[in-house]
Amino acid sequence: MTRTFSLAGLLRLRRIREDQAAGSLAAANARVRENAERTARVRSSLDENGTVVSNTAALHAVSTARASSRSMLAELNALAVLRQSAADESAAEFAAARSQSVRIEKLELRHGERVAQQDLHAEQIVLDEIASRSWFQAKGEATA
């Protein structure tokens, strides 16, 4: 068995893909949070708008502003759905990339365990040989 892990290059590639997927997921989640904050600001501006209306022109202006804000809120809600969908897709891509990395990481771990086992076996053979020689030398000195 070779001392180096033969799939090390593939493992590096999978980890790079996993890192890219994690970056995409983080960016998608940031866009979702940004959209939620913007929606919250628009909602609070709709709730806080306590304008006193003194004539019909002002009433018409307030009505138009509220309609515009509601339209913007509807667009933000639609955008939130799209961004959440993109975030879900990014999460699925990250999970797939992580799954592929984990498989190869497990193979690397098993390889390392086998190499360590071979090293211990080789060391035990050397120790047995040393013990055997010293026993035969001690037996030879005792009979002489």
PDB file of C-alpha atoms in Angstrom:
ATOM      1  CA  MET A   1       0.000   0.000   0.000  1.00  0.00           C
ATOM      2  CA  THR A   2       1.298   3.432  -0.842  1.00  0.00           C
ATOM      3  CA  ARG A   3       2.076   5.814   1.994  1.00  0.00           C
ATOM      4  CA  THR A   4       0.252   8.726   0.375  1.00  0.00           C
ATOM      5  CA  PHE A   5      -3.481   8.791  -0.149  1.00  0.00           C
ATOM      6  CA  SER A   6      -4.065   8.243  -3.861  1.00  0.00           C
ATOM      7  CA  LEU A   7      -7.287  10.281  -3.924  1.00  0.00           C
ATOM      8  CA  ALA A   8      -5.752  13.342  -2.242  1.00  0.00           C
ATOM      9  CA  GLY A   9      -6.115  15.438  -5.406  1.00  0.00           C
ATOM     10  CA  LEU A  10      -9.772  14.530  -5.757  1.00  0.00           C
ATOM     11  CA  LEU A  11     -10.331  15.285  -2.078  1.00  0.00           C
ATOM     12  CA  ARG A  12      -8.794  18.749  -2.509  1.00  0.00           C
ATOM     13  CA  LEU A  13     -11.079  19.363  -5.500  1.00  0.00           C
ATOM     14  CA  ARG A  14     -14.157  18.242  -3.543  1.00  0.00           C
ATOM     15  CA  ARG A  15     -13.206  20.479  -0.633  1.00  0.00           C
ATOM     16  CA  ILE A  16     -12.811  23.432  -3.010  1.00  0.00           C
ATOM     17  CA  ARG A  17     -16.263  22.729  -4.430  1.00  0.00           C
ATOM     18  CA  GLU A  18     -17.647  22.455  -0.913  1.00  0.00           C
ATOM     19  CA  ASP A  19     -16.093  25.806   0.010  1.00  0.00           C
ATOM     20  CA  GLN A  20     -17.573  27.397  -3.122  1.00  0.00           C
ATOM     21  CA  ALA A  21     -20.995  25.964  -2.304  1.00  0.00           C
ATOM     22  CA  ALA A  22     -20.677  27.247   1.269  1.00  0.00           C
ATOM     23  CA  GLY A  23     -19.843  30.701  -0.083  1.00  0.00           C
ATOM     24  CA  SER A  24     -22.847  30.631  -2.404  1.00  0.00           C
ATOM     25  CA  LEU A  25     -25.074  29.545   0.470  1.00  0.00           C
ATOM     26  CA  ALA A  26     -23.777  32.330   2.704  1.00  0.00           C
ATOM     27  CA  ALA A  27     -24.378  34.909  -0.038  1.00  0.00           C
ATOM     28  CA  ALA A  28     -27.899  33.595  -0.677  1.00  0.00           C
ATOM     29  CA  ASN A  29     -28.705  33.692   3.035  1.00  0.00           C
ATOM     30  CA  ALA A  30     -27.367  37.254   3.227  1.00  0.00           C
ATOM     31  CA  ARG A  31     -29.678  38.272   0.371  1.00  0.00           C
ATOM     32  CA  VAL A  32     -32.633  36.660   2.163  1.00  0.00           C
ATOM     33  CA  ARG A  33     -31.794  38.553   5.380  1.00  0.00           C
ATOM     34  CA  GLU A  34     -31.315  41.813   3.468  1.00  0.00           C
ATOM     35  CA  ASN A  35     -34.694  41.409   1.784  1.00  0.00           C
ATOM     36  CA  ALA A  36     -36.374  40.611   5.112  1.00  0.00           C
ATOM     37  CA  GLU A  37     -34.875  43.735   6.688  1.00  0.00           C
ATOM     38  CA  ARG A  38     -35.996  45.871   3.761  1.00  0.00           C
ATOM     39  CA  THR A  39     -39.505  44.415   3.944  1.00  0.00           C
ATOM     40  CA  ALA A  40     -39.611  45.130   7.675  1.00  0.00           C
ATOM     41  CA  ARG A  41     -38.575  48.742   7.060  1.00  0.00           C
ATOM     42  CA  VAL A  42     -41.333  49.201   4.449  1.00  0.00           C
ATOM     43  CA  ARG A  43     -43.922  47.627   6.767  1.00  0.00           C
ATOM     44  CA  SER A  44     -42.901  49.859   9.648  1.00  0.00           C
ATOM     45  CA  SER A  45     -43.054  52.946   7.434  1.00  0.00           C
ATOM     46  CA  LEU A  46     -46.596  51.972   6.434  1.00  0.00           C
ATOM     47  CA  ASP A  47     -47.574  51.516  10.076  1.00  0.00           C
ATOM     48  CA  GLU A  48     -45.897  54.701  11.307  1.00  0.00           C
ATOM     49  CA  ASN A  49     -47.305  57.005   8.666  1.00  0.00           C
ATOM     50  CA  GLY A  50     -49.787  58.979  10.771  1.00  0.00           C
ATOM     51  CA  THR A  51     -50.205  61.887   8.392  1.00  0.00           C
ATOM     52  CA  VAL A  52     -52.972  64.335   9.210  1.00  0.00           C
ATOM     53  CA  VAL A  53     -55.077  64.950   6.133  1.00  0.00           C
ATOM     54  CA  SER A  54     -56.498  68.464   5.833  1.00  0.00           C
ATOM     55  CA  ASN A  55     -57.942  68.444   2.322  1.00  0.00           C
ATOM     56  CA  THR A  56     -58.780  66.128  -0.558  1.00  0.00           C
ATOM     57  CA  ALA A  57     -55.495  66.759  -2.372  1.00  0.00           C
ATOM     58  CA  ALA A  58     -53.554  65.631   0.695  1.00  0.00           C
ATOM     59  CA  LEU A  59     -55.846  62.631   1.063  1.00  0.00           C
ATOM     60  CA  HIS A  60     -55.218  61.722  -2.560  1.00  0.00           C
ATOM     61  CA  ALA A  61     -51.439  62.087  -2.073  1.00  0.00           C
ATOM     62  CA  VAL A  62     -51.468  59.904   1.056  1.00  0.00           C
ATOM     63  CA  SER A  63     -53.609  57.327  -0.713  1.00  0.00           C
ATOM     64  CA  THR A  64     -51.218  57.250  -3.671  1.00  0.00           C
ATOM     65  CA  ALA A  65     -48.191  56.937  -1.377  1.00  0.00           C
ATOM     66  CA  ARG A  66     -49.790  54.063   0.516  1.00  0.00           C
ATOM     67  CA  ALA A  67     -50.722  52.308  -2.730  1.00  0.00           C
ATOM     68  CA  SER A  68     -47.154  52.715  -3.940  1.00  0.00           C
ATOM     69  CA  SER A  69     -45.807  51.345  -0.656  1.00  0.00           C
ATOM     70  CA  ARG A  70     -48.172  48.383  -0.814  1.00  0.00           C
ATOM     71  CA  SER A  71     -47.057  47.717  -4.378  1.00  0.00           C
ATOM     72  CA  MET A  72     -43.425  47.848  -3.272  1.00  0.00           C
ATOM     73  CA  LEU A  73     -44.235  45.517  -0.396  1.00  0.00           C
ATOM     74  CA  ALA A  74     -45.851  43.044  -2.791  1.00  0.00           C
ATOM     75  CA  GLU A  75     -42.747  43.175  -5.000  1.00  0.00           C
ATOM     76  CA  LEU A  76     -40.520  42.647  -1.971  1.00  0.00           C
ATOM     77  CA  ASN A  77     -42.607  39.647  -0.926  1.00  0.00           C
ATOM     78  CA  ALA A  78     -42.265  38.173  -4.418  1.00  0.00           C
ATOM     79  CA  LEU A  79     -38.529  38.845  -4.305  1.00  0.00           C
ATOM     80  CA  ALA A  80     -38.368  37.170  -0.888  1.00  0.00           C
ATOM     81  CA  VAL A  81     -39.898  34.019  -2.354  1.00  0.00           C
ATOM     82  CA  LEU A  82     -37.349  34.018  -5.186  1.00  0.00           C
ATOM     83  CA  ARG A  83     -34.428  34.628  -2.849  1.00  0.00           C
ATOM     84  CA  GLN A  84     -35.581  31.939  -0.437  1.00  0.00           C
ATOM     85  CA  SER A  85     -35.859  29.532  -3.354  1.00  0.00           C
ATOM     86  CA  ALA A  86     -32.298  30.408  -4.399  1.00  0.00           C
ATOM     87  CA  ALA A  87     -31.118  29.932  -0.808  1.00  0.00           C
ATOM     88  CA  ASP A  88     -32.810  26.531  -0.635  1.00  0.00           C
ATOM     89  CA  GLU A  89     -31.137  25.541  -3.901  1.00  0.00           C
ATOM     90  CA  SER A  90     -27.764  26.711  -2.580  1.00  0.00           C
ATOM     91  CA  ALA A  91     -28.325  24.705   0.603  1.00  0.00           C
ATOM     92  CA  ALA A  92     -29.045  21.596  -1.454  1.00  0.00           C
ATOM     93  CA  GLU A  93     -25.888  22.161  -3.523  1.00  0.00           C
ATOM     94  CA  PHE A  94     -23.849  22.587  -0.348  1.00  0.00           C
ATOM     95  CA  ALA A  95     -25.301  19.407   1.141  1.00  0.00           C
ATOM     96  CA  ALA A  96     -24.433  17.474  -2.027  1.00  0.00           C
ATOM     97  CA  ALA A  97     -20.897  18.884  -2.109  1.00  0.00           C
ATOM     98  CA  ARG A  98     -20.425  18.103   1.583  1.00  0.00           C
ATOM     99  CA  SER A  99     -21.696  14.569   1.052  1.00  0.00           C
ATOM    100  CA  GLN A 100     -19.168  13.986  -1.727  1.00  0.00           C
ATOM    101  CA  SER A 101     -16.348  15.355   0.429  1.00  0.00           C
ATOM    102  CA  VAL A 102     -17.336  13.224   3.405  1.00  0.00           C
ATOM    103  CA  ARG A 103     -17.177  10.024   1.361  1.00  0.00           C
ATOM    104  CA  ILE A 104     -13.613  10.684   0.297  1.00  0.00           C
ATOM    105  CA  GLU A 105     -12.654  11.904   3.779  1.00  0.00           C
ATOM    106  CA  LYS A 106     -13.802   8.544   5.145  1.00  0.00           C
ATOM    107  CA  LEU A 107     -11.647   6.756   2.572  1.00  0.00           C
ATOM    108  CA  GLU A 108      -8.707   8.949   3.575  1.00  0.00           C
ATOM    109  CA  LEU A 109      -9.291   8.109   7.230  1.00  0.00           C
ATOM    110  CA  ARG A 110      -9.374   4.377   6.490  1.00  0.00           C
ATOM    111  CA  HIS A 111      -6.203   4.721   4.434  1.00  0.00           C
ATOM    112  CA  GLY A 112      -4.473   6.467   7.323  1.00  0.00           C
ATOM    113  CA  GLU A 113      -5.592   3.737   9.709  1.00  0.00           C
ATOM    114  CA  ARG A 114      -4.243   1.035   7.382  1.00  0.00           C
ATOM    115  CA  VAL A 115      -0.907   2.812   7.018  1.00  0.00           C
ATOM    116  CA  ALA A 116      -0.662   3.156  10.804  1.00  0.00           C
ATOM    117  CA  GLN A 117      -1.534  -0.521  11.198  1.00  0.00           C
ATOM    118  CA  GLN A 118       1.181  -1.481   8.709  1.00  0.00           C
ATOM    119  CA  ASP A 119       3.685   0.703  10.555  1.00  0.00           C
ATOM    120  CA  LEU A 120       2.795  -0.961  13.853  1.00  0.00           C
ATOM    121  CA  HIS A 121       3.069  -4.393  12.260  1.00  0.00           C
ATOM    122  CA  ALA A 122       6.509  -3.593  10.822  1.00  0.00           C
ATOM    123  CA  GLU A 123       7.627  -2.227  14.193  1.00  0.00           C
ATOM    124  CA  GLN A 124       6.371  -5.359  15.941  1.00  0.00           C
ATOM    125  CA  ILE A 125       8.360  -7.537  13.540  1.00  0.00           C
ATOM    126  CA  VAL A 126      11.521  -5.566  14.366  1.00  0.00           C
ATOM    127  CA  LEU A 127      10.824  -5.828  18.111  1.00  0.00           C
ATOM    128  CA  ASP A 128      10.205  -9.572  17.808  1.00  0.00           C
ATOM    129  CA  GLU A 129      13.468  -9.968  15.902  1.00  0.00           C
ATOM    130  CA  ILE A 130      15.384  -8.004  18.547  1.00  0.00           C
ATOM    131  CA  ALA A 131      13.807 -10.046  21.342  1.00  0.00           C
ATOM    132  CA  SER A 132      14.541 -13.287  19.515  1.00  0.00           C
ATOM    133  CA  ARG A 133      18.199 -12.392  18.967  1.00  0.00           C
ATOM    134  CA  SER A 134      18.705 -11.307  22.560  1.00  0.00           C
ATOM    135  CA  TRP A 135      17.053 -14.521  23.798  1.00  0.00           C
ATOM    136  CA  PHE A 136      19.302 -16.664  21.604  1.00  0.00           C
ATOM    137  CA  GLN A 137      22.362 -14.649  22.679  1.00  0.00           C
ATOM    138  CA  ALA A 138      21.424 -15.043  26.346  1.00  0.00           C
ATOM    139  CA  LYS A 139      20.830 -18.775  25.857  1.00  0.00           C
ATOM    140  CA  GLY A 140      24.160 -19.100  24.052  1.00  0.00           C
ATOM    141  CA  GLU A 141      26.004 -17.308  26.869  1.00  0.00           C
ATOM    142  CA  ALA A 142      24.300 -19.455  29.488  1.00  0.00           C
ATOM    143  CA  THR A 143      25.394 -22.706  27.842  1.00  0.00           C
ATOM    144  CA  ALA A 144      28.982 -21.553  27.240  1.00  0.00           C
TER     145      ALA A 144
END
